[in-house]
Amino acid sequence: SRFVGDVFGAPLAFEALIAFFFESTFIGLWIFGWDRLPARLHLATIWIVSAGTVASAYFILAANSWMQHPVGYAIDEETGRARLTDIGRVLTQNTAVAQFAHTITAAFLTGGAFMVGIAAWHLARRRHTEVMRASLRLGLVTMVAAGLLTAFTGDRLGKIMYEQQPMKMAAAEALWDTEAPAPFSLFAVGDVEQGHNMVAVEVPGLLSFLAHDNFSEAVPGINDTNEALQERYGPGDYRPNVPLAYWSFRWMIGFGMASAALGAAGLWLTRRRLLLDPALRTGEDERPRLALTRGRELGPLLTRWYWRIAFLTLLFPLIANAWGWIFTETGRQPWVVYGL
């Protein structure tokens, strides 16, 4: 706080004075406006709350992105503190824009999964069927769309991360030595002290594509990057906790992909009436029948398990997001503000 406070003050003040007041004011109107405000106006209040949370996320992520890639600042020679010189650069740098896009799409994935989980809980008990059926469908569509967008924005953010924090990329893949082409690691057991992997299951060339959009270019490894940072910043060990970075990256991807896959499976099993045999079609006020093929329904046991898994789905994006932030923050270590 002592070092970055003069920079953080501006975006966090925006967050408090604009976004937080939007959220706190209109959530109050929404809560206490039931049966008091006209229906359309009451609905508008929660949309404004949602807009406020998105704006809030942007300002907070702009501040965090400055820790990942500091821009628009000068170091005060008397105090040794970072001083803001260009708020525009802080708010619009590519790290902030990419991190915002990735975080918000993951947030929509979380929201979709939450709707699916709550709807599944009620539909399994055949309660509130009409509204929960519509909620389930909207949640599933949101999960699939947001899952695809999360993957796309994650790819963009990964390329920026490679340019700005090559050590984080190398640690995420347990890539100890520079390789061309560089493989994507599916599973690895490494020796941190010796700086190599004892066991590695890899997809050749895929890491080169994730970093460069081609399958042949070199990606610098942990050992070479550590030496380069020592030459630039002085003696020291600039490696993060490599096992934590490696596994948090995989848990983030794994739970995120599982969320989108469960959404796609749910869309197929609860698909529209035109794709079903007439015998399996249900009314809008009935619980959907889970059809594996046009004329084949899941059995009672698999149906029960589907609703249970659909309910548990609401946890998956939350777990993915948590591991994503653990990776983002611990992968930057030992830096608090990267390079400074």
PDB file of C-alpha atoms in Angstrom, residues 102 106 109 146-148 150-158 161 168-169 171-174 184-187 206-207 210 244-262 316-328:
ATOM      1  CA  HIS A 102     -11.326 -13.018 -19.292  1.00  0.00           C
ATOM      2  CA  ALA A 106     -15.702 -16.349 -16.378  1.00  0.00           C
ATOM      3  CA  LEU A 109     -19.963 -18.766 -16.723  1.00  0.00           C
ATOM      4  CA  ALA A 146     -19.477 -17.913 -21.695  1.00  0.00           C
ATOM      5  CA  GLY A 147     -17.308 -21.045 -21.633  1.00  0.00           C
ATOM      6  CA  LEU A 148     -16.279 -20.548 -25.259  1.00  0.00           C
ATOM      7  CA  THR A 150     -13.616 -17.608 -21.529  1.00  0.00           C
ATOM      8  CA  ALA A 151     -11.390 -19.948 -23.527  1.00  0.00           C
ATOM      9  CA  PHE A 152     -10.912 -17.348 -26.289  1.00  0.00           C
ATOM     10  CA  THR A 153     -10.146 -14.479 -23.881  1.00  0.00           C
ATOM     11  CA  GLY A 154      -7.867 -16.763 -21.878  1.00  0.00           C
ATOM     12  CA  ASP A 155      -5.854 -17.459 -25.028  1.00  0.00           C
ATOM     13  CA  ARG A 156      -5.502 -13.701 -25.664  1.00  0.00           C
ATOM     14  CA  LEU A 157      -4.495 -13.071 -22.043  1.00  0.00           C
ATOM     15  CA  GLY A 158      -1.984 -15.926 -22.176  1.00  0.00           C
ATOM     16  CA  MET A 161       1.279 -12.848 -20.192  1.00  0.00           C
ATOM     17  CA  LYS A 168       4.795 -17.084 -15.203  1.00  0.00           C
ATOM     18  CA  MET A 169       4.175 -18.837 -18.545  1.00  0.00           C
ATOM     19  CA  ALA A 171       6.155 -21.990 -14.502  1.00  0.00           C
ATOM     20  CA  ALA A 172       2.583 -22.706 -15.630  1.00  0.00           C
ATOM     21  CA  GLU A 173       3.994 -25.386 -17.956  1.00  0.00           C
ATOM     22  CA  ALA A 174       6.910 -26.563 -15.791  1.00  0.00           C
ATOM     23  CA  PHE A 184       2.124 -28.194 -23.665  1.00  0.00           C
ATOM     24  CA  SER A 185       2.336 -30.273 -20.498  1.00  0.00           C
ATOM     25  CA  LEU A 186      -0.575 -32.536 -19.596  1.00  0.00           C
ATOM     26  CA  PHE A 187       1.118 -34.007 -16.520  1.00  0.00           C
ATOM     27  CA  LEU A 206       1.082 -26.689 -28.478  1.00  0.00           C
ATOM     28  CA  LEU A 207       2.747 -24.257 -26.051  1.00  0.00           C
ATOM     29  CA  LEU A 210      -0.448 -20.682 -27.255  1.00  0.00           C
ATOM     30  CA  LEU A 244       1.625 -24.270  -7.281  1.00  0.00           C
ATOM     31  CA  ALA A 245       1.719 -22.342 -10.567  1.00  0.00           C
ATOM     32  CA  TYR A 246       1.659 -25.558 -12.595  1.00  0.00           C
ATOM     33  CA  TRP A 247      -1.272 -27.211 -10.807  1.00  0.00           C
ATOM     34  CA  SER A 248      -3.342 -24.072 -10.226  1.00  0.00           C
ATOM     35  CA  PHE A 249      -3.192 -23.414 -13.979  1.00  0.00           C
ATOM     36  CA  ARG A 250      -4.484 -26.931 -14.656  1.00  0.00           C
ATOM     37  CA  TRP A 251      -7.235 -26.835 -12.054  1.00  0.00           C
ATOM     38  CA  MET A 252      -8.400 -23.508 -13.513  1.00  0.00           C
ATOM     39  CA  ILE A 253      -8.561 -24.931 -17.040  1.00  0.00           C
ATOM     40  CA  GLY A 254      -9.962 -28.283 -15.922  1.00  0.00           C
ATOM     41  CA  PHE A 255     -12.886 -26.971 -13.888  1.00  0.00           C
ATOM     42  CA  GLY A 256     -13.592 -24.269 -16.462  1.00  0.00           C
ATOM     43  CA  MET A 257     -13.708 -26.755 -19.347  1.00  0.00           C
ATOM     44  CA  ALA A 258     -15.793 -29.165 -17.276  1.00  0.00           C
ATOM     45  CA  SER A 259     -18.314 -26.389 -16.638  1.00  0.00           C
ATOM     46  CA  ALA A 260     -18.715 -25.627 -20.346  1.00  0.00           C
ATOM     47  CA  ALA A 261     -18.864 -29.339 -21.221  1.00  0.00           C
ATOM     48  CA  LEU A 262     -21.600 -29.956 -18.648  1.00  0.00           C
ATOM     49  CA  PHE A 316     -17.230 -25.712 -10.758  1.00  0.00           C
ATOM     50  CA  PRO A 317     -16.703 -22.157 -12.103  1.00  0.00           C
ATOM     51  CA  LEU A 318     -16.176 -20.860  -8.563  1.00  0.00           C
ATOM     52  CA  ILE A 319     -13.372 -23.401  -8.110  1.00  0.00           C
ATOM     53  CA  ALA A 320     -11.921 -22.541 -11.533  1.00  0.00           C
ATOM     54  CA  ASN A 321     -11.991 -18.803 -10.742  1.00  0.00           C
ATOM     55  CA  ALA A 322     -10.310 -19.331  -7.370  1.00  0.00           C
ATOM     56  CA  TRP A 323      -7.491 -21.375  -8.881  1.00  0.00           C
ATOM     57  CA  GLY A 324      -7.174 -18.814 -11.681  1.00  0.00           C
ATOM     58  CA  TRP A 325      -6.575 -16.018  -9.201  1.00  0.00           C
ATOM     59  CA  ILE A 326      -4.153 -18.156  -7.173  1.00  0.00           C
ATOM     60  CA  PHE A 327      -2.201 -18.717 -10.396  1.00  0.00           C
ATOM     61  CA  THR A 328      -2.360 -15.033 -11.423  1.00  0.00           C
TER      62      THR A 328
END
